[in-house]
Short mmCIF file of C-alpha atoms and ligand atoms in Angstrom, two decimals:
data_model
loop_
_atom_site.label_atom_id
_atom_site.label_comp_id
_atom_site.label_asym_id
_atom_site.label_seq_id
_atom_site.Cartn_x
_atom_site.Cartn_y
_atom_site.Cartn_z
CA MET A 279 -78.57 -185.97 226.68
CA PRO A 280 -76.26 -184.19 229.24
CA PRO A 281 -72.83 -183.99 227.47
CA GLU A 282 -70.85 -186.32 227.25
CA SER A 283 -66.80 -186.83 227.28
CA PRO A 284 -65.31 -188.01 224.50
CA TYR A 285 -63.02 -189.60 226.91
CA PRO A 286 -63.98 -193.36 228.03
CA MET A 287 -63.42 -193.61 231.86
CA ILE A 288 -60.17 -196.36 231.94
CA SER A 289 -58.85 -198.25 235.14
CA ILE A 290 -56.21 -196.84 236.78
CA GLU A 291 -53.69 -199.57 236.38
CA ALA A 292 -55.21 -198.89 232.35
CA ALA A 293 -53.44 -195.78 233.15
CA LEU A 294 -50.12 -196.81 234.35
CA ALA A 295 -49.50 -199.10 232.07
CA ILE A 296 -50.54 -196.46 229.35
CA ILE A 297 -47.69 -194.44 231.07
CA GLN A 298 -45.48 -197.32 231.30
CA ARG A 299 -45.57 -197.67 227.91
CA GLU A 300 -45.64 -194.04 227.00
CA ILE A 301 -42.58 -192.88 229.18
CA GLN A 302 -38.43 -194.07 228.30
CA PRO A 303 -35.79 -192.45 230.48
CA LEU A 304 -34.52 -189.77 229.49
CA ALA A 305 -31.08 -189.72 227.54
CA SER A 306 -27.72 -190.46 229.22
CA VAL A 307 -25.53 -186.60 230.15
CA THR A 308 -22.38 -187.54 231.02
CA LEU A 309 -21.00 -185.02 234.63
CA PRO A 310 -18.70 -184.19 237.08
CA PHE A 311 -19.39 -187.38 240.31
CA GLN A 312 -19.77 -184.27 242.17
CA GLU A 313 -22.92 -183.00 241.01
CA ALA A 314 -24.73 -186.09 240.31
CA LEU A 315 -25.99 -186.57 243.83
CA GLY A 316 -29.36 -187.81 243.75
CA HIS A 317 -29.03 -189.44 240.21
CA VAL A 318 -28.73 -192.70 238.44
CA LEU A 319 -25.95 -194.59 237.02
CA ALA A 320 -26.52 -195.30 233.23
CA GLU A 321 -23.33 -197.07 233.53
CA ASP A 322 -21.48 -199.99 235.72
CA ILE A 323 -18.57 -198.55 237.54
CA PHE A 324 -15.45 -200.45 237.94
CA ALA A 325 -12.79 -200.04 240.12
CA ASN A 326 -9.11 -200.61 238.81
CA GLU A 327 -7.19 -200.36 240.93
CA PRO A 328 -7.44 -202.53 244.69
CA MET A 329 -8.83 -200.17 248.49
CA PRO A 330 -6.80 -200.05 250.05
CA PRO A 331 -4.29 -199.84 247.78
CA PHE A 332 -1.30 -201.00 250.06
CA ALA A 333 -0.99 -202.70 253.13
CA ALA A 334 -1.73 -199.96 255.93
CA SER A 335 -2.14 -199.43 259.79
CA SER A 336 -5.51 -199.44 261.17
CA VAL A 337 -4.13 -198.43 264.47
CA ASP A 338 -1.36 -195.01 265.87
CA GLY A 339 0.88 -197.70 266.94
CA TYR A 340 4.10 -200.02 266.24
CA ALA A 341 4.98 -201.71 263.11
CA VAL A 342 6.12 -205.37 264.93
CA VAL A 343 7.12 -209.23 264.11
CA ALA A 344 4.68 -210.88 265.64
CA ARG A 345 6.30 -214.21 266.81
CA ASP A 346 8.46 -211.92 269.02
CA GLY A 347 5.57 -211.23 271.20
CA PRO A 348 6.14 -209.24 274.42
CA GLY A 349 8.50 -207.07 275.57
CA LEU A 350 11.13 -204.32 274.82
CA ARG A 351 12.18 -203.66 270.73
CA GLN A 352 14.74 -200.82 269.26
CA LEU A 353 12.56 -198.39 267.59
CA VAL A 354 14.59 -198.19 264.11
CA GLY A 355 12.39 -195.25 262.41
CA ASP A 356 9.06 -193.74 261.99
CA GLN A 357 6.28 -194.36 259.11
CA ALA A 358 3.69 -191.62 258.91
CA ALA A 359 0.64 -192.25 256.70
CA GLY A 360 1.30 -190.45 252.85
CA TYR A 361 4.61 -192.02 251.76
CA ILE A 362 6.62 -195.13 251.72
CA ALA A 363 9.23 -194.58 254.75
CA ASP A 364 12.56 -196.18 254.48
CA VAL A 365 12.49 -198.58 257.40
CA LYS A 366 12.43 -202.70 257.36
CA ILE A 367 11.44 -204.23 260.30
CA GLU A 368 13.20 -207.29 261.75
CA PRO A 369 13.19 -209.47 264.70
CA GLY A 370 12.94 -208.04 267.77
CA THR A 371 13.07 -204.35 266.41
CA ALA A 372 9.62 -201.87 265.40
CA ALA A 373 8.79 -199.16 264.16
CA ARG A 374 6.36 -196.22 265.22
CA VAL A 375 3.63 -196.07 262.46
CA THR A 376 -0.17 -193.73 262.06
CA THR A 377 -2.91 -194.75 260.96
CA GLY A 378 -3.32 -195.21 257.31
CA ALA A 379 1.22 -195.80 256.54
CA PRO A 380 1.77 -198.40 254.65
CA VAL A 381 2.89 -201.25 257.13
CA PRO A 382 7.22 -201.47 256.66
CA VAL A 383 9.00 -204.06 254.46
CA GLY A 384 9.86 -207.12 257.21
CA ALA A 385 6.48 -206.29 259.49
CA ASP A 386 3.06 -209.03 260.33
CA ALA A 387 1.95 -206.67 262.64
CA VAL A 388 0.72 -203.50 264.25
CA VAL A 389 0.59 -202.84 268.01
CA MET A 390 -1.57 -200.21 268.75
CA VAL A 391 -0.37 -197.55 271.07
CA GLU A 392 -2.24 -197.89 273.63
CA GLU A 393 -1.20 -201.32 274.58
CA THR A 394 2.57 -200.20 274.39
CA GLU A 395 5.56 -197.67 276.22
CA ALA A 396 8.05 -196.61 274.56
CA SER A 397 11.00 -194.77 276.06
CA ASP A 398 14.68 -193.18 273.96
CA GLY A 399 14.93 -195.58 271.38
CA ARG A 400 12.59 -198.72 272.73
CA VAL A 401 8.76 -199.91 273.07
CA ASP A 402 8.21 -201.79 275.69
CA ILE A 403 4.97 -203.86 274.02
CA LEU A 404 2.92 -204.99 276.62
CA ALA A 405 0.06 -206.89 274.83
CA ASN A 406 -0.09 -209.97 275.31
CA HIS A 407 -0.19 -212.11 272.24
CA ILE A 408 0.86 -210.84 268.60
CA LYS A 409 -1.71 -212.32 265.94
CA SER A 410 -0.20 -211.87 262.35
CA GLY A 411 -2.09 -209.61 259.93
CA ALA A 412 -3.24 -208.08 263.20
CA ASN A 413 -4.51 -203.93 263.00
CA ILE A 414 -2.95 -204.53 258.91
CA ARG A 415 -5.42 -204.26 256.43
CA PRO A 416 -4.45 -206.42 253.75
CA ILE A 417 -4.48 -204.73 250.05
CA GLY A 418 -8.27 -204.69 248.34
CA GLN A 419 -10.05 -205.89 251.33
CA ASP A 420 -11.90 -203.01 251.13
CA ILE A 421 -12.52 -203.23 246.77
CA GLU A 422 -10.54 -205.53 245.10
CA THR A 423 -9.04 -205.13 241.36
CA GLY A 424 -11.55 -205.39 238.89
CA GLN A 425 -14.44 -205.12 241.31
CA LEU A 426 -17.95 -203.76 240.18
CA VAL A 427 -18.15 -201.53 242.36
CA LEU A 428 -21.62 -199.36 241.12
CA ALA A 429 -24.13 -201.38 238.72
CA LYS A 430 -25.95 -199.21 235.50
CA GLY A 431 -29.27 -197.71 237.56
CA THR A 432 -28.04 -197.60 240.61
CA VAL A 433 -28.79 -193.80 242.13
CA LEU A 434 -26.11 -192.21 244.09
CA GLY A 435 -26.01 -190.86 247.26
CA PRO A 436 -23.41 -189.95 249.37
CA ALA A 437 -21.97 -193.11 250.25
CA GLU A 438 -21.70 -193.77 246.81
CA LEU A 439 -20.29 -190.44 245.82
CA GLY A 440 -17.50 -191.36 248.30
CA LEU A 441 -16.89 -194.98 245.71
CA LEU A 442 -16.76 -192.50 242.63
CA GLY A 443 -14.06 -190.83 244.72
CA THR A 444 -12.00 -193.66 245.95
CA VAL A 445 -12.26 -195.11 242.80
CA GLY A 446 -11.55 -191.99 240.68
CA LYS A 447 -14.44 -191.41 238.51
CA ALA A 448 -14.05 -187.49 237.91
CA ARG A 449 -16.47 -187.51 235.40
CA VAL A 450 -19.98 -190.39 234.96
CA THR A 451 -22.51 -191.56 233.19
CA VAL A 452 -26.46 -190.54 234.97
CA TYR A 453 -29.36 -190.15 232.91
CA ARG A 454 -30.59 -186.76 232.59
CA ARG A 455 -32.98 -185.98 235.10
CA PRO A 456 -36.51 -183.90 233.46
CA THR A 457 -37.06 -180.81 233.72
CA VAL A 458 -40.84 -180.23 234.04
CA ALA A 459 -42.83 -177.14 232.73
CA VAL A 460 -45.70 -176.62 235.17
CA MET A 461 -48.52 -173.90 235.41
CA SER A 462 -52.14 -173.35 236.87
CA THR A 463 -54.79 -172.17 234.18
CA GLY A 464 -57.94 -170.23 235.03
CA ASP A 465 -59.63 -167.05 234.86
CA GLU A 466 -60.06 -166.97 238.52
CA ILE A 467 -56.91 -167.91 239.59
CA VAL A 468 -54.46 -165.01 240.85
CA GLU A 469 -50.53 -164.88 242.64
CA PRO A 470 -50.61 -165.02 246.27
CA HIS A 471 -49.11 -161.38 246.58
CA GLU A 472 -52.23 -160.03 245.39
CA ALA A 473 -55.72 -159.46 246.10
CA PRO A 474 -58.21 -161.38 245.05
CA GLN A 475 -60.52 -159.84 243.35
CA PRO A 476 -64.54 -161.08 243.66
CA GLY A 477 -64.69 -164.48 242.29
CA GLN A 478 -60.88 -164.67 242.11
CA ILE A 479 -58.92 -167.37 245.09
CA ARG A 480 -54.95 -167.30 244.66
CA ASP A 481 -53.21 -170.19 243.38
CA ALA A 482 -52.07 -172.95 244.68
CA ASN A 483 -51.20 -175.66 242.14
CA ARG A 484 -48.76 -174.30 241.14
CA PHE A 485 -46.89 -174.50 244.56
CA THR A 486 -47.68 -177.39 245.40
CA LEU A 487 -46.76 -179.38 242.02
CA MET A 488 -43.45 -177.64 241.34
CA GLY A 489 -42.69 -178.56 245.71
CA VAL A 490 -43.40 -182.16 244.55
CA VAL A 491 -42.09 -182.58 241.46
CA ARG A 492 -38.62 -181.40 242.77
CA GLN A 493 -39.14 -184.21 245.35
CA THR A 494 -38.52 -186.25 242.56
CA GLY A 495 -35.04 -184.04 241.63
CA ALA A 496 -36.58 -183.01 238.85
CA GLU A 497 -35.67 -179.37 238.06
CA VAL A 498 -39.13 -176.68 237.32
CA LEU A 499 -39.29 -174.45 235.10
CA ASP A 500 -42.50 -172.10 236.29
CA LEU A 501 -44.90 -171.43 233.78
CA GLY A 502 -47.43 -168.65 235.10
CA ILE A 503 -50.74 -168.71 235.39
CA VAL A 504 -52.27 -169.03 232.16
CA ARG A 505 -55.83 -166.96 231.11
CA ASP A 506 -59.07 -169.29 230.23
CA LYS A 507 -57.84 -168.44 226.42
CA ALA A 508 -57.51 -169.76 223.77
CA GLY A 509 -54.29 -167.82 222.66
CA SER A 510 -52.02 -167.61 225.02
CA LEU A 511 -52.55 -170.64 226.97
CA GLU A 512 -51.73 -172.28 223.27
CA GLU A 513 -48.53 -169.73 222.81
CA THR A 514 -47.95 -170.72 227.00
CA ILE A 515 -48.32 -174.42 226.14
CA GLU A 516 -45.68 -174.58 223.37
CA ARG A 517 -43.23 -172.61 225.60
CA GLY A 518 -43.38 -175.49 227.68
CA LEU A 519 -43.03 -178.17 225.70
CA ALA A 520 -39.98 -175.91 223.83
CA GLU A 521 -37.74 -175.61 226.94
CA ALA A 522 -38.63 -178.69 229.33
CA ASP A 523 -38.78 -182.21 228.96
CA ALA A 524 -42.41 -182.59 230.57
CA LEU A 525 -45.41 -180.58 230.56
CA LEU A 526 -47.80 -180.19 233.79
CA THR A 527 -51.30 -178.29 234.18
CA SER A 528 -53.49 -177.74 236.41
CA GLY A 529 -57.02 -176.60 235.80
CA GLY A 530 -59.13 -176.56 232.57
CA VAL A 531 -59.87 -180.38 232.20
CA SER A 532 -63.36 -181.20 233.40
CA MET A 533 -66.61 -180.93 231.20
CA GLY A 534 -66.65 -176.86 230.93
CA GLN A 535 -66.64 -174.59 228.09
CA LEU A 536 -63.47 -173.08 228.80
CA ASP A 537 -62.35 -175.95 229.23
CA LEU A 538 -59.66 -175.45 226.52
CA VAL A 539 -56.18 -177.69 227.85
CA LYS A 540 -57.34 -180.57 226.25
CA PRO A 541 -58.32 -180.16 223.15
CA TYR A 542 -55.39 -178.41 222.31
CA LEU A 543 -52.83 -181.41 223.88
CA ALA A 544 -55.47 -183.46 221.45
CA SER A 545 -55.17 -181.05 218.11
CA ARG A 546 -51.01 -181.01 219.06
CA GLY A 547 -49.71 -184.70 219.67
CA THR A 548 -52.02 -187.75 221.31
CA VAL A 549 -54.39 -187.68 224.03
CA HIS A 550 -53.30 -190.95 225.17
CA PHE A 551 -56.35 -190.84 227.81
CA GLY A 552 -59.10 -188.00 229.28
CA ARG A 553 -60.49 -189.56 232.02
CA VAL A 554 -59.75 -191.77 235.31
CA ASN A 555 -61.72 -194.07 237.52
CA THR A 556 -60.23 -192.68 240.34
CA LYS A 557 -61.48 -190.38 242.93
CA PRO A 558 -60.30 -187.37 243.60
CA GLY A 559 -58.99 -187.00 240.00
CA LYS A 560 -61.51 -188.23 237.78
CA PRO A 561 -60.73 -185.73 234.10
CA VAL A 562 -56.92 -185.95 234.76
CA THR A 563 -54.75 -186.07 231.51
CA PHE A 564 -51.93 -187.86 229.79
CA ALA A 565 -51.18 -186.39 226.06
CA THR A 566 -47.80 -187.21 224.16
CA VAL A 567 -46.57 -183.92 222.42
CA ASP A 568 -43.56 -184.28 219.89
CA GLY A 569 -42.22 -187.25 222.19
CA LYS A 570 -42.80 -185.38 225.13
CA PRO A 571 -44.95 -186.11 227.81
CA CYS A 572 -47.89 -183.94 229.63
CA PHE A 573 -49.25 -184.30 232.14
CA ALA A 574 -53.06 -182.32 232.49
CA MET A 575 -54.59 -182.16 236.81
CA PRO A 576 -57.98 -181.99 237.66
CA GLY A 577 -57.70 -178.27 239.38
CA PHE A 578 -59.02 -178.79 243.11
CA PRO A 579 -55.80 -178.46 244.96
CA VAL A 580 -56.67 -182.26 246.20
CA SER A 581 -57.35 -183.30 243.18
CA ALA A 582 -53.66 -181.89 241.20
CA LEU A 583 -52.07 -183.19 244.57
CA VAL A 584 -53.23 -186.79 244.65
CA SER A 585 -53.14 -187.50 240.61
CA PHE A 586 -49.67 -186.12 240.32
CA GLU A 587 -48.55 -188.66 243.60
CA VAL A 588 -50.53 -191.68 241.57
CA PHE A 589 -49.28 -190.92 238.04
CA VAL A 590 -46.67 -188.03 237.28
CA ARG A 591 -43.97 -189.26 240.45
CA PRO A 592 -43.46 -192.53 238.95
CA ALA A 593 -43.52 -190.84 235.06
CA LEU A 594 -40.72 -188.54 236.72
CA LEU A 595 -38.97 -191.08 238.08
CA LYS A 596 -38.86 -193.08 235.45
CA MET A 597 -37.86 -190.74 233.07
CA ALA A 598 -34.91 -190.06 235.46
CA GLY A 599 -33.64 -193.83 234.96
CA HIS A 600 -35.14 -194.94 238.31
CA SER A 601 -36.66 -198.75 238.50
CA GLN A 602 -37.56 -198.31 241.53
CA ILE A 603 -40.91 -195.91 240.15
CA TYR A 604 -43.81 -196.62 242.80
CA ARG A 605 -44.76 -195.72 246.26
CA PRO A 606 -44.55 -198.33 249.21
CA ARG A 607 -47.73 -199.89 249.46
CA GLU A 608 -48.13 -201.42 252.38
CA LYS A 609 -51.33 -202.96 254.72
CA ALA A 610 -53.17 -200.77 256.73
CA ILE A 611 -55.95 -201.19 259.73
CA LEU A 612 -58.59 -198.46 259.22
CA ASP A 613 -58.71 -197.10 263.12
CA HIS A 614 -62.61 -195.41 262.81
CA HIS A 615 -65.02 -196.38 260.05
CA PHE A 616 -64.70 -194.72 256.70
CA LYS A 617 -67.20 -193.51 254.54
CA HIS A 618 -66.90 -194.37 250.87
CA ASN A 619 -68.76 -194.62 247.55
CA ALA A 620 -68.65 -197.88 246.03
CA ALA A 621 -67.99 -196.05 242.30
CA ARG A 622 -65.16 -195.60 241.76
CA THR A 623 -62.22 -196.06 243.60
CA GLU A 624 -60.98 -193.89 245.73
CA PHE A 625 -57.57 -192.31 247.22
CA GLN A 626 -58.41 -191.27 250.92
CA ARG A 627 -55.42 -188.75 252.79
CA VAL A 628 -54.70 -190.73 255.75
CA ILE A 629 -51.82 -190.19 258.76
CA LEU A 630 -50.12 -193.51 259.21
CA THR A 631 -48.57 -195.13 262.50
CA ARG A 632 -46.68 -198.02 262.70
CA GLN A 633 -47.77 -200.72 265.82
CA PRO A 634 -45.63 -201.81 267.59
CA ASP A 635 -45.90 -205.84 266.31
CA GLY A 636 -45.20 -203.99 262.34
CA THR A 637 -49.11 -203.97 261.29
CA LEU A 638 -49.70 -199.55 260.18
CA ARG A 639 -52.92 -198.08 261.10
CA ALA A 640 -54.93 -195.88 259.18
CA SER A 641 -56.44 -192.78 260.19
CA SER A 642 -58.10 -190.21 258.58
CA THR A 643 -56.74 -186.34 258.15
CA GLY A 644 -60.83 -185.14 258.14
CA PHE A 645 -62.47 -183.73 255.53
CA GLN A 646 -61.50 -185.61 252.02
CA GLY A 647 -62.91 -182.64 250.01
CA SER A 648 -61.38 -182.19 246.75
CA GLY A 649 -60.89 -178.54 247.47
CA ARG A 650 -59.46 -179.66 251.12
CA LEU A 651 -55.34 -178.97 250.62
CA LEU A 652 -55.41 -179.35 254.70
CA SER A 653 -57.19 -182.99 254.20
CA MET A 654 -53.34 -183.32 252.70
CA SER A 655 -51.61 -181.95 254.23
CA GLY A 656 -49.45 -183.88 257.39
CA ALA A 657 -50.82 -186.55 255.44
CA ASN A 658 -48.31 -190.04 254.76
CA GLY A 659 -50.00 -192.31 252.88
CA LEU A 660 -53.18 -192.50 251.06
CA VAL A 661 -55.35 -195.62 251.59
CA ILE A 662 -57.13 -197.02 248.60
CA LEU A 663 -60.83 -197.51 249.17
CA PRO A 664 -61.75 -200.48 245.51
CA HIS A 665 -64.95 -199.81 243.60
CA GLY A 666 -67.92 -201.54 244.08
CA HIS A 667 -67.12 -201.43 247.91
CA ASP A 668 -69.33 -198.73 250.02
CA ASP A 669 -68.14 -197.74 253.36
CA PHE A 670 -65.27 -199.45 255.66
CA GLU A 671 -65.82 -200.39 259.19
CA ALA A 672 -63.09 -200.11 262.28
CA GLY A 673 -60.60 -202.26 261.76
CA SER A 674 -60.71 -203.03 258.22
CA VAL A 675 -57.76 -203.58 256.25
CA VAL A 676 -57.80 -201.96 252.76
CA ASP A 677 -53.86 -201.14 250.69
CA ALA A 678 -52.49 -197.89 251.69
CA LEU A 679 -49.57 -196.31 249.26
CA LEU A 680 -46.84 -194.52 251.79
CA ILE A 681 -46.07 -191.14 250.52
CA ASP A 682 -44.00 -190.73 253.18
CA ARG A 683 -42.02 -190.94 256.35
CA VAL A 684 -44.12 -193.46 258.29
CA ASP A 685 -43.54 -192.54 262.78
CA THR A 686 -43.46 -195.32 265.26
CA ASP A 687 -45.93 -195.62 267.33
CA MET A 688 -44.14 -194.34 270.46
CA ALA A 689 -43.89 -197.59 272.54
CA LEU A 690 -41.69 -198.89 270.22
CA GLU A 691 -40.28 -195.62 269.24
CA SER A 692 -38.73 -196.26 272.94
CA THR A 693 -37.45 -199.59 272.49
CA LEU A 694 -35.92 -198.78 269.26
CA PHE A 695 -32.90 -198.27 270.33
CA GLN A 696 -32.08 -200.42 272.75
CA GLY A 697 -29.67 -203.13 272.21
CA ILE A 698 -27.25 -201.85 270.56
P1 AMP B 1493 -60.83 -176.56 236.48
O1 AMP B 1493 -60.32 -178.22 236.79
O2 AMP B 1493 -60.51 -175.25 235.82
O3 AMP B 1493 -62.54 -176.86 236.56
O4 AMP B 1493 -60.82 -175.71 238.76
C1 AMP B 1493 -61.84 -176.91 239.78
C2 AMP B 1493 -61.40 -176.07 240.80
O5 AMP B 1493 -60.29 -176.35 241.40
C3 AMP B 1493 -62.38 -174.43 240.46
O6 AMP B 1493 -63.37 -174.43 241.92
C4 AMP B 1493 -61.12 -174.07 240.14
O7 AMP B 1493 -61.28 -172.54 241.15
C5 AMP B 1493 -59.48 -174.74 241.26
N1 AMP B 1493 -58.50 -174.15 240.88
C6 AMP B 1493 -58.82 -174.24 239.85
N2 AMP B 1493 -56.78 -174.08 239.19
C7 AMP B 1493 -56.60 -173.91 241.04
C8 AMP B 1493 -55.08 -173.51 241.95
N3 AMP B 1493 -54.47 -172.66 240.98
N4 AMP B 1493 -55.24 -173.44 242.67
C9 AMP B 1493 -56.11 -172.81 244.05
N5 AMP B 1493 -57.43 -174.02 243.10
C10 AMP B 1493 -57.85 -174.07 241.76
MG1 MG B 1494 -60.81 -174.16 235.67
#
């Protein structure tokens, strides 16, 4: 009898559902708002004041009484931005104002400087028609008092930081972003600066995994390379659990007698699954220990990275409070024949290109071996070739996950900015 994994083979959907069930957002923290870029808001933000807070000129020009119409006006003062000048506009008079200046009392329009001519103490209004309210931003035009400016769950980008500044929200409550402890395992793995001895190879996985962890916005704790020895493996896993919010390992989850990661996680907590009907990444493992998620990726570099994409990335985003945790999924037309084994659902690495008619086309990145990280380099999509179906002919339509920016076919690109 060949050895059997003690873990039942579950579907990708079932694995994702288990991760969803087990993982919750981390507690919130309050930060100076400038440090909150990329965080998810854990509170609603309301405006306590209107924006603009006073009627403000939107141009450099002259504040006037609109119904005076065109013609000469007596200049009665200056009102620059930043204070309230002692000027009052009456019919037949005007005051010079700058952009952002409070509109002087009595004025109901501002004429832009380009439509005027000033000469000793007077200004000639050349504009033919002046509408009451022209070039004035009324109080609360942009934000009203009491308005919900940013809702809980919003991801804070540059515009949102500006809004927090505008409403004076100096400290903001956001979800904490996870720190993820990352390690490689294997007696054969050495550091990139080392010369591999016979039988050894340099580490790839720690660098791809630390990279994708950081791309989610999470922090990394680098645990280095761990040998396939019970003592050192346990010690390093314990350090990760003590110092980080989640553990991410690669290697050591297959069926070899030195594959010690699963047994140790099982001894310390609960292994929720240890085998998924997916290619690459069948032995991908998810456990929780002391309430902390542990993800054990297979050792082959493509398996590690694709497993991260499918199972770990959504989990880390959920921990950080994101509600949109999955990659966009769209139909794609296969550019050529794709070989596929019907036994497992397979994620093949492709280059997706948007066609002028809006459809996506998928072209393989070449040999899809689990060790060939080059198949992932430059890929911006994973096509999902479902189990129960063998090879796909050119022109077949399949689902694709968009894992990076999708470029538009050149023909469309050249038309993108036309008519703007
Ligand atoms: P394992 O899952 O430990 O059985 O490893 C599967 C394959 O992936 C083996 O050929 C390993 O040498 C290789 N491998 C494991 N870890 C790494 C790593 N960190 N970087 C590059 N290759 C690795
Ligand atoms: Mg190994």
